[in-house]
Coordinates of C-alpha atoms in Angstrom, one line a residue:
M5 CA 0.0 0.0 0.0
F6 CA 1.4 3.4 -1.0
L7 CA 0.6 6.6 0.8
R8 CA -0.1 9.6 -1.4
F9 CA 1.1 13.0 -0.2
A10 CA 1.1 16.4 -1.9
S11 CA 4.4 16.7 -3.8
T12 CA 6.4 19.8 -3.3
M13 CA 7.7 19.5 -6.9
G14 CA 6.1 21.4 -9.8
P15 CA 5.6 25.0 -10.8
K16 CA 5.7 27.7 -8.1
P17 CA 3.8 30.9 -8.0
S18 CA 5.7 33.9 -9.5
A19 CA 5.3 36.0 -6.4
A20 CA 8.3 35.9 -4.0
P21 CA 7.4 33.5 -1.1
S22 CA 7.5 34.7 2.4
A23 CA 10.0 33.3 4.9
E24 CA 7.1 31.9 7.0
D25 CA 5.5 30.1 4.0
L26 CA 8.9 28.7 2.9
V27 CA 9.6 27.2 6.4
R28 CA 6.1 25.8 6.7
E29 CA 6.2 24.1 3.3
A30 CA 9.8 22.8 3.8
R31 CA 8.9 21.3 7.2
A32 CA 5.6 19.8 5.9
A33 CA 7.7 17.9 3.2
E34 CA 9.3 15.9 6.0
D35 CA 6.0 14.9 7.7
W36 CA 5.3 11.8 5.6
I37 CA 7.7 9.9 7.9
H38 CA 4.9 9.9 10.6
H39 CA 2.3 8.4 8.3
V40 CA 4.1 5.3 7.0
H41 CA 3.8 1.8 8.4
S42 CA 7.5 1.0 8.2
F43 CA 10.7 2.7 7.1
Q44 CA 14.2 1.3 6.4
V45 CA 17.3 2.9 5.0
R46 CA 20.9 1.7 4.4
F47 CA 23.8 4.2 4.2
D48 CA 27.4 4.0 3.1
V49 CA 29.1 6.3 5.5
K50 CA 32.5 8.0 5.0
L51 CA 34.2 10.1 7.6
T52 CA 37.1 12.3 6.6
R53 CA 39.2 14.2 9.2
T54 CA 40.9 17.4 8.2
P55 CA 44.6 17.9 9.0
E56 CA 43.6 20.4 11.7
G57 CA 41.1 17.9 13.1
L58 CA 43.7 15.2 13.3
A59 CA 46.3 17.5 15.0
H60 CA 43.6 18.6 17.5
S61 CA 42.7 15.0 18.3
R62 CA 46.3 14.0 18.7
A63 CA 47.0 16.9 21.1
E64 CA 44.0 16.1 23.2
L65 CA 45.0 12.4 23.4
A66 CA 48.6 13.2 24.2
A67 CA 47.3 15.3 27.2
R68 CA 45.1 12.5 28.4
F69 CA 47.5 9.6 27.8
P70 CA 51.0 11.2 28.0
N71 CA 52.8 7.8 28.0
A72 CA 50.7 6.1 25.4
D73 CA 51.8 5.2 21.8
L74 CA 49.3 7.2 19.9
D75 CA 48.7 4.9 16.9
S76 CA 45.5 4.8 14.9
G77 CA 44.9 1.1 15.7
R78 CA 44.3 1.9 19.4
F79 CA 42.8 5.4 18.7
P80 CA 40.5 5.3 15.7
E81 CA 40.0 9.1 15.9
L82 CA 43.6 9.4 14.4
N83 CA 42.6 7.7 11.2
P84 CA 42.4 10.3 8.3
T85 CA 39.4 8.4 6.8
S86 CA 37.1 5.6 7.9
S87 CA 34.1 3.9 6.3
E88 CA 31.1 2.1 7.7
T89 CA 27.6 1.0 6.9
L90 CA 24.6 2.4 8.8
T91 CA 21.2 0.7 8.7
L92 CA 18.1 2.1 10.4
M93 CA 14.6 0.6 10.4
F94 CA 11.4 0.8 12.4
D95 CA 7.7 0.0 12.2
D96 CA 4.9 0.7 14.6
H97 CA 6.5 -1.2 17.6
R98 CA 10.0 -2.3 16.7
L99 CA 13.4 -0.7 16.1
R100 CA 16.7 -1.7 14.6
K101 CA 20.0 0.2 14.3
E102 CA 23.3 -1.3 13.0
Q103 CA 26.6 0.4 12.5
N104 CA 29.3 -1.8 10.9
R105 CA 32.9 -0.7 10.4
P106 CA 34.7 -3.9 9.4
D107 CA 38.2 -2.8 10.6
Y108 CA 36.9 -1.7 14.0
R109 CA 33.5 -2.5 15.4
R110 CA 30.0 -3.8 14.7
D111 CA 27.3 -2.2 16.9
L112 CA 23.8 -3.8 16.6
R113 CA 20.8 -2.6 18.7
V114 CA 17.3 -3.9 18.4
W115 CA 13.9 -3.5 20.2
D116 CA 11.5 -6.3 19.5
G117 CA 8.6 -4.8 21.3
K118 CA 9.5 -6.2 24.7
L119 CA 13.3 -6.3 25.1
A120 CA 16.1 -4.1 23.9
V121 CA 19.3 -5.9 23.1
A122 CA 22.6 -4.4 22.0
H123 CA 25.7 -6.2 20.8
E124 CA 29.1 -4.6 20.4
D125 CA 31.8 -6.7 18.8
Y126 CA 35.3 -5.2 18.2
T127 CA 37.0 -6.8 15.3
Q128 CA 40.7 -6.2 16.2
T129 CA 40.3 -7.7 19.7
D130 CA 38.3 -10.4 21.4
Q131 CA 36.2 -7.8 23.1
E132 CA 32.5 -8.1 22.8
H133 CA 29.5 -7.7 25.0
Y134 CA 25.7 -7.6 25.2
A135 CA 23.5 -5.1 26.9
L136 CA 19.9 -5.7 27.9
R137 CA 17.1 -3.3 28.8
D138 CA 13.3 -3.6 29.1
E139 CA 12.6 -0.3 27.4
P140 CA 13.9 1.1 24.0
V141 CA 14.4 4.8 24.7
S142 CA 17.7 5.0 26.5
M143 CA 19.4 2.2 24.4
I144 CA 18.3 3.0 20.9
G145 CA 15.2 5.1 20.8
K146 CA 16.8 8.5 21.3
F147 CA 19.6 7.8 18.9
I148 CA 18.1 5.9 16.0
L149 CA 17.7 9.1 13.9
V150 CA 20.5 11.3 15.0
D151 CA 23.0 9.9 12.6
M152 CA 20.9 11.1 9.7
R153 CA 21.0 14.7 8.8
W154 CA 17.5 14.6 7.5
L155 CA 14.5 15.4 9.9
H156 CA 16.6 18.0 11.7
G157 CA 14.7 20.8 10.1
S158 CA 12.0 20.9 12.8
P159 CA 11.0 19.0 15.9
H160 CA 9.8 15.4 15.3
H161 CA 8.2 13.1 17.9
F162 CA 8.2 9.4 17.4
W163 CA 6.5 6.6 19.4
W164 CA 9.8 5.4 20.9
D165 CA 11.0 8.8 22.2
E166 CA 8.8 10.9 24.4
T167 CA 11.5 13.3 25.6
S168 CA 14.1 14.2 23.0
Y169 CA 11.9 16.2 20.7
K170 CA 9.7 17.9 23.3
G171 CA 10.3 21.5 24.0
M172 CA 12.5 21.8 21.0
E173 CA 10.6 24.6 19.3
D174 CA 12.9 27.2 20.8
N175 CA 15.9 25.5 19.1
Y176 CA 14.2 25.2 15.7
G177 CA 12.2 28.4 15.8
K178 CA 8.6 29.0 14.8
P179 CA 8.1 29.6 11.0
G180 CA 7.4 33.2 11.6
E181 CA 10.7 33.8 13.4
W182 CA 12.8 33.2 10.3
T183 CA 13.9 36.1 8.1
L184 CA 14.5 35.7 4.3
I185 CA 17.9 37.2 3.7
K186 CA 19.0 36.4 0.1
Q187 CA 19.3 33.8 -2.6
V188 CA 22.6 32.0 -3.2
P189 CA 24.0 28.8 -4.6
F190 CA 24.5 26.3 -1.7
H191 CA 26.7 23.4 -2.8
G192 CA 25.5 24.0 -6.4
I193 CA 21.8 24.3 -5.5
D194 CA 20.0 27.7 -5.7
C195 CA 18.7 28.3 -2.3
H196 CA 16.8 30.9 -0.2
V197 CA 18.9 31.8 2.8
L198 CA 16.8 32.3 6.0
E199 CA 18.2 33.4 9.3
R200 CA 17.1 33.1 12.9
R201 CA 19.3 34.2 15.8
F202 CA 22.7 32.8 14.8
D203 CA 21.5 30.0 12.6
S204 CA 21.0 29.8 8.8
L205 CA 18.5 27.6 6.9
Y206 CA 18.9 26.8 3.2
I207 CA 15.6 26.1 1.3
G208 CA 15.7 25.2 -2.4
V209 CA 14.4 27.8 -4.8
E210 CA 12.9 25.2 -7.2
D211 CA 11.7 22.4 -4.8
H212 CA 11.2 24.3 -1.5
R213 CA 12.9 21.6 0.4
I214 CA 15.5 21.9 3.1
H215 CA 18.9 21.5 1.6
G216 CA 21.0 22.6 4.5
F217 CA 21.5 24.5 7.8
V218 CA 24.3 26.0 9.7
L219 CA 24.2 26.0 13.5
R220 CA 26.2 28.6 15.4
S221 CA 26.8 29.4 19.0
F222 CA 29.3 30.9 21.5
T223 CA 32.0 28.2 21.8
R224 CA 33.5 29.8 24.9
E225 CA 33.0 32.9 27.0
T226 CA 35.8 35.4 26.4
A227 CA 36.7 38.8 27.8
D228 CA 35.7 40.5 24.6
L229 CA 32.3 38.7 24.5
T230 CA 31.6 39.5 28.1
E231 CA 32.4 43.1 27.5
A232 CA 30.1 43.2 24.4
R233 CA 27.3 41.6 26.4
R234 CA 27.9 44.1 29.2
R235 CA 27.7 47.1 26.9
L236 CA 24.5 45.8 25.3
A237 CA 22.9 45.1 28.7
V238 CA 23.8 48.6 29.9
E239 CA 22.1 50.1 26.9
F240 CA 18.9 48.2 27.9
G241 CA 19.2 49.6 31.5
A242 CA 21.2 46.9 33.3
A243 CA 23.7 47.7 36.0
A244 CA 25.8 44.6 35.3
A245 CA 29.5 43.9 34.9
T246 CA 29.9 40.1 34.9
A247 CA 28.3 37.3 32.9
P248 CA 26.4 36.0 36.0
E249 CA 25.1 39.5 36.8
I250 CA 23.9 39.9 33.2
D251 CA 22.2 36.6 33.3
R252 CA 20.4 37.5 36.6
W253 CA 19.3 40.9 35.1
Y254 CA 18.0 39.1 31.9
R255 CA 15.9 36.7 33.9
G256 CA 14.1 39.7 35.5
L257 CA 13.0 41.2 32.2
G258 CA 9.4 41.2 31.2
P259 CA 8.3 39.4 28.0
E260 CA 8.4 42.5 25.7
D261 CA 11.7 43.8 27.0
R262 CA 13.2 40.3 26.8
E263 CA 12.2 39.9 23.2
A264 CA 13.6 43.3 22.3
Y265 CA 16.9 42.5 24.1
L266 CA 17.2 39.1 22.4
D267 CA 16.6 40.7 19.0
A268 CA 19.4 43.2 19.6
F269 CA 21.6 40.4 21.2
H270 CA 21.6 38.2 18.2
K271 CA 22.1 41.1 15.8
R272 CA 24.9 42.8 17.7
L273 CA 26.8 39.7 18.9
K274 CA 26.5 37.6 15.8
S275 CA 30.2 38.1 15.0
Y276 CA 31.1 36.2 18.2
A277 CA 29.1 33.1 17.3
R278 CA 31.1 30.3 15.7
P279 CA 29.7 27.4 13.5
L280 CA 29.1 24.1 15.2
G281 CA 28.2 22.2 12.1
E282 CA 27.0 22.6 8.5
D283 CA 24.6 20.1 7.0
F284 CA 23.9 19.6 3.4
L285 CA 21.0 17.5 1.9
T286 CA 20.8 16.7 -1.8
D287 CA 19.7 14.1 -4.3
Y288 CA 16.1 14.0 -3.2
R289 CA 14.2 11.0 -4.6
E290 CA 10.5 10.1 -4.5
I291 CA 10.7 6.7 -2.8
V292 CA 6.9 6.2 -3.1
P293 CA 4.4 8.8 -4.3
G294 CA 4.7 11.8 -2.0
C295 CA 7.6 10.5 0.0
W296 CA 10.8 12.4 -0.9
F297 CA 14.1 11.4 0.7
P298 CA 17.6 13.0 0.4
M299 CA 19.9 10.2 -0.8
R300 CA 23.1 12.2 0.0
Q301 CA 23.5 13.8 3.4
V302 CA 26.8 15.6 4.4
C303 CA 27.8 17.1 7.7
T304 CA 30.9 19.3 8.3
V305 CA 31.9 19.4 11.9
Y306 CA 33.6 22.4 13.4
E307 CA 35.6 22.7 16.6
T308 CA 37.2 25.6 18.5
D309 CA 40.7 25.3 20.0
S310 CA 41.9 26.7 23.3
V311 CA 42.7 30.1 21.8
G312 CA 39.3 30.5 20.2
K313 CA 40.2 29.6 16.6
T314 CA 37.4 27.7 14.8
F315 CA 38.3 25.1 12.3
A316 CA 36.6 22.3 10.3
S317 CA 37.6 19.1 12.0
A318 CA 35.8 16.4 10.0
R319 CA 33.3 15.7 7.2
V320 CA 30.8 12.9 7.4
E321 CA 29.0 11.8 4.2
L322 CA 26.1 9.5 4.1
R323 CA 25.0 8.0 0.8
A324 CA 21.7 6.1 0.9
T325 CA 22.0 2.8 -1.1
E326 CA 18.5 1.5 -0.2
V327 CA 15.4 3.1 1.1
K328 CA 12.1 1.1 1.6
I329 CA 8.8 2.3 2.8
N330 CA 5.8 0.3 3.9
E331 CA 7.4 -3.0 3.2
P332 CA 7.1 -5.8 5.8
L333 CA 10.0 -6.2 8.2
A334 CA 11.0 -9.8 9.0
D335 CA 10.9 -10.8 12.7
E336 CA 14.5 -12.1 12.5
L337 CA 15.7 -8.6 11.9
F338 CA 14.8 -7.8 15.5
R339 CA 16.4 -10.8 17.1
I340 CA 20.0 -11.1 18.3
E341 CA 21.2 -14.7 18.9
M342 CA 23.4 -14.4 22.1
K343 CA 26.5 -16.5 22.3
E344 CA 27.4 -18.6 25.3
G345 CA 30.0 -17.2 27.6
V346 CA 29.9 -13.6 26.3
K347 CA 29.7 -10.7 28.9
V348 CA 26.3 -9.3 29.5
I349 CA 25.4 -5.9 31.1
D350 CA 21.9 -6.4 32.2
R351 CA 20.2 -3.1 33.0
R352 CA 16.8 -4.6 33.6
Y353 CA 18.0 -4.6 37.3
D354 CA 19.1 -1.9 39.7
P355 CA 21.9 -2.1 40.3
F356 CA 22.7 -3.6 36.9
L357 CA 24.0 -7.1 36.7
V358 CA 27.2 -8.3 34.9
Y359 CA 27.5 -11.9 34.0
K360 CA 28.5 -14.4 31.3
W361 CA 25.5 -15.3 29.0
K362 CA 24.1 -18.8 29.5
A363 CA 20.9 -19.9 27.8
G364 CA 18.1 -21.0 30.1
M365 CA 19.3 -19.3 33.2
T366 CA 17.1 -20.1 36.1
E367 CA 15.4 -17.7 38.5
A368 CA 17.6 -18.9 41.3
E369 CA 20.7 -18.1 39.3
Y370 CA 19.4 -14.6 38.6
Q371 CA 18.6 -14.2 42.3
A372 CA 22.2 -15.2 43.2
L373 CA 23.6 -12.6 40.8
I374 CA 21.3 -9.9 42.3
E375 CA 22.4 -10.7 45.9
A376 CA 26.1 -10.7 44.9
R377 CA 25.7 -7.4 43.1
E378 CA 23.9 -5.8 46.0
K379 CA 26.6 -6.9 48.4
E380 CA 29.2 -5.5 46.0
E381 CA 27.4 -2.2 45.7
A382 CA 26.7 -1.9 49.5
P383 CA 29.9 0.1 50.3
M384 CA 29.3 2.5 47.4
R385 CA 25.6 3.0 48.4
E386 CA 26.7 3.6 51.9
A387 CA 29.3 6.1 50.8
K388 CA 26.8 7.9 48.6
A389 CA 24.2 8.1 51.4
K390 CA 26.9 9.7 53.6
Q391 CA 27.8 12.1 50.8
D392 CA 24.1 13.0 50.4
A393 CA 23.9 13.6 54.1
L394 CA 26.6 16.2 53.8
I395 CA 24.5 18.5 51.6
G396 CA 23.5 21.6 53.6
R397 CA 26.3 21.1 56.1
P398 CA 29.4 23.3 56.3
A399 CA 32.3 22.2 54.1
L400 CA 34.9 20.1 56.0
P401 CA 38.2 21.9 56.8
F402 CA 41.3 21.3 54.8
P403 CA 44.0 19.4 56.9
T404 CA 46.3 21.9 58.5
E405 CA 49.2 19.6 57.6
S406 CA 48.4 19.6 53.9
A407 CA 50.8 21.0 51.3
W408 CA 49.3 23.4 48.7
L409 CA 50.3 23.9 45.1
N410 CA 49.7 27.2 43.3
S411 CA 48.4 28.8 46.5
Q412 CA 49.0 29.5 50.2
P413 CA 46.9 27.2 52.4
R414 CA 43.2 28.1 52.1
T415 CA 40.4 27.9 54.6
W416 CA 36.7 28.1 54.2
D417 CA 36.7 31.5 56.0
D418 CA 39.0 32.7 53.2
L419 CA 36.6 31.3 50.6
R420 CA 33.3 32.6 52.1
G421 CA 31.4 34.5 49.5
K422 CA 32.6 32.3 46.6
V423 CA 31.1 29.4 44.9
V424 CA 33.7 26.6 44.9
I425 CA 34.1 23.3 43.0
L426 CA 36.2 20.9 44.9
D427 CA 37.6 18.2 42.6
F428 CA 39.2 15.0 44.1
W429 CA 41.8 13.5 41.8
A430 CA 45.2 11.9 41.5
E431 CA 48.0 12.0 39.0
W432 CA 47.8 8.2 38.5
C433 CA 44.0 8.2 37.8
G434 CA 43.3 8.0 34.1
P435 CA 39.6 9.1 34.2
C436 CA 40.7 12.1 36.3
R437 CA 42.6 13.5 33.3
S438 CA 39.4 14.1 31.4
D439 CA 38.3 16.6 34.1
L440 CA 41.5 18.6 34.3
P441 CA 41.0 20.7 31.1
R442 CA 37.5 21.7 32.4
M443 CA 38.9 22.6 35.8
C444 CA 41.6 24.7 34.1
D445 CA 39.0 26.5 32.0
L446 CA 36.9 27.2 35.1
H447 CA 39.9 28.8 36.7
K448 CA 40.8 30.8 33.7
D449 CA 37.3 32.1 33.4
R450 CA 36.6 32.6 37.1
E451 CA 36.0 36.3 36.7
V452 CA 33.3 35.5 34.2
N453 CA 31.7 32.4 35.6
G454 CA 32.0 33.3 39.2
I455 CA 33.3 29.9 40.2
T456 CA 36.5 29.1 42.2
A457 CA 38.2 25.8 41.3
I458 CA 40.2 23.9 43.9
G459 CA 41.7 20.4 43.5
V460 CA 42.3 17.8 46.2
H461 CA 45.0 15.4 45.3
N462 CA 45.4 12.0 47.0
P463 CA 48.4 11.4 49.2
G464 CA 51.3 9.0 48.4
S465 CA 52.4 10.3 45.0
E466 CA 55.9 11.6 44.3
P467 CA 56.0 15.4 44.0
E468 CA 57.7 15.0 40.6
A469 CA 54.8 12.9 39.3
I470 CA 52.2 15.5 40.4
D471 CA 54.3 18.3 39.0
K472 CA 54.5 16.6 35.6
V473 CA 50.8 16.3 35.3
M474 CA 50.3 19.9 36.5
K475 CA 52.6 21.1 33.8
E476 CA 51.1 18.9 31.1
F477 CA 47.6 20.3 31.7
G478 CA 48.7 23.8 32.6
I479 CA 47.0 23.6 36.1
E480 CA 47.1 27.0 37.7
Y481 CA 44.3 26.6 40.2
P482 CA 45.0 25.8 43.9
V483 CA 45.6 22.1 44.7
C484 CA 45.5 20.7 48.2
I485 CA 47.6 17.6 48.8
D486 CA 45.5 15.4 51.1
I487 CA 47.2 13.5 54.0
A488 CA 46.9 9.8 54.7
E489 CA 44.6 8.8 57.6
E490 CA 46.4 7.2 60.5
N491 CA 46.4 3.4 60.0
G492 CA 44.8 4.0 56.6
P493 CA 46.0 3.4 53.1
E494 CA 48.9 5.6 52.0
T495 CA 47.3 6.6 48.7
W496 CA 43.9 7.6 50.1
G497 CA 43.5 10.7 52.1
R498 CA 41.7 11.8 55.3
L499 CA 39.8 14.6 53.5
A500 CA 38.6 12.2 50.8
M501 CA 37.9 9.0 52.7
K502 CA 37.0 10.2 56.2
D503 CA 35.5 13.6 55.7
Y504 CA 33.9 13.5 52.2
H505 CA 33.4 9.7 52.0
V506 CA 35.0 9.6 48.5
F507 CA 35.8 6.0 47.5
G508 CA 36.2 6.6 43.8
I509 CA 37.8 9.4 41.8
P510 CA 37.3 11.7 40.1
H511 CA 34.5 13.0 42.3
A512 CA 33.6 16.7 42.8
F513 CA 31.6 18.7 45.4
V514 CA 30.1 22.2 45.0
I515 CA 30.3 24.6 48.0
D516 CA 28.0 27.6 48.1
R517 CA 28.8 31.2 49.1
T518 CA 28.0 30.5 52.7
G519 CA 30.5 27.6 52.9
K520 CA 27.9 24.9 52.8
I521 CA 28.0 21.7 50.6
A522 CA 25.4 22.1 47.9
G523 CA 25.9 19.0 45.8
H524 CA 28.3 16.3 44.6
G525 CA 28.9 13.9 41.7
S526 CA 30.9 14.0 38.5
L527 CA 32.3 17.3 37.4
N528 CA 29.7 17.6 34.7
E529 CA 27.0 17.1 37.3
V530 CA 28.2 19.7 39.7
Y531 CA 29.1 22.3 37.2
G532 CA 25.5 23.1 36.4
K533 CA 24.7 23.5 40.1
A534 CA 27.8 25.6 40.6
Y535 CA 26.9 27.9 37.7
K536 CA 23.4 28.3 38.9
L537 CA 24.6 29.3 42.4
A538 CA 27.1 31.7 41.0
S539 CA 24.3 33.3 38.9
Q540 CA 22.1 34.0 41.9
P541 CA 22.1 37.5 43.5
V542 CA 24.6 38.1 46.3
D543 CA 22.8 38.8 49.6

């Protein structure tokens, strides 16, 4: 059975179209995807990294793994090019996504209506594992369409995903918010250029379909940007000097004043916005009557280095080799035959279970796994409960015997009035290295973000080893060297283990202006809390 939709091909009225009409028509041309019974597409995917992108990746890896041999076999991001196939398919209750790169990995994820199963198999090693869930969203639902560049022209909501596309109208903009700027060739296709805020949308002159978009944003807060924001805010009546003060002032504006300010903001500060990505859609074909699909989809990815220079880091090209609509999908497509003895991460349970797959496992065997896992997790759960109980209490004092790097010894009396992120780490901790650049950025931008960064390093390391990592990452923020607890392990400190109940690093705490503990978790988790606290008015 074919579905008939109004085609967007054919003669167009001679009058120049309005921006609103163009956006509405282009978005409507995508909506057939919600009215088909099944959809399946297979892409050949090629990723090409630019010389600048390769150099940037190598520099980041060298900072994270200073003693590693940075070869492309171990680090695929150092390959100039790579190819894979990508297959997506779904019907009214099932999903399948498969990425297959023969020289690296095969990643297959399916939802059969009751169980989500993922299988990752690395070709150059004997590593493989399965993952199980009893719902499709977190494993494959959110991610089944993001690899395509199509359907990103407006919000779309599918049966398997109730969250990702809700509330996205502000990102995509209402049709009436776009402004028609000009008409230019875009990758060889004559397009209307529409702009909204910092973003550009390219709609074909002949077919009125979306052929591309460029997303832009501020990639980092700089002194120049903060000053430009300050000047603009002052013009609108703000008495603000820092980014947090500007944000507080903005939240207090009424609807009309806010709209006027945003309009001026995006016009005046456009030169500070940097591209995040450019997408190009072409070779539209009518798969069945009324259902047009771009057979070639290209994304250019941009990055910004530490000094604010923006560069194209990679280019991803998808060429559709097969697209089918409303054709039956065989049941075996949504089944994964699991092999005996392969590792399983079973997230149907909390805490999740890890075991070797065995067909026909009994309820008693599962119960034994659950009990063993709960016993294993008990110390961590106890530690987390103790950490949670610290929230709202005064921050624990730094040991008076501790040595400090980059600073004189600090006390919480010294730090009163400041929002502090306290990051527990160690030079020998690999995962900790991922947080160090973020901590360095927090320190460099402390006058803008209003956050004070302090590190707490475990005891027991040689000073030369700590100094080496400090130099590698350019750490300039204060670091307190914890001291070992009496009769405790030499490499785990009193402040971490006894006072803050830290049994795994990296782990961070945020301290509010009154010196009380306001939250804890990963650095990413506490950063949002810290920024919110720093943005609040000072009493």
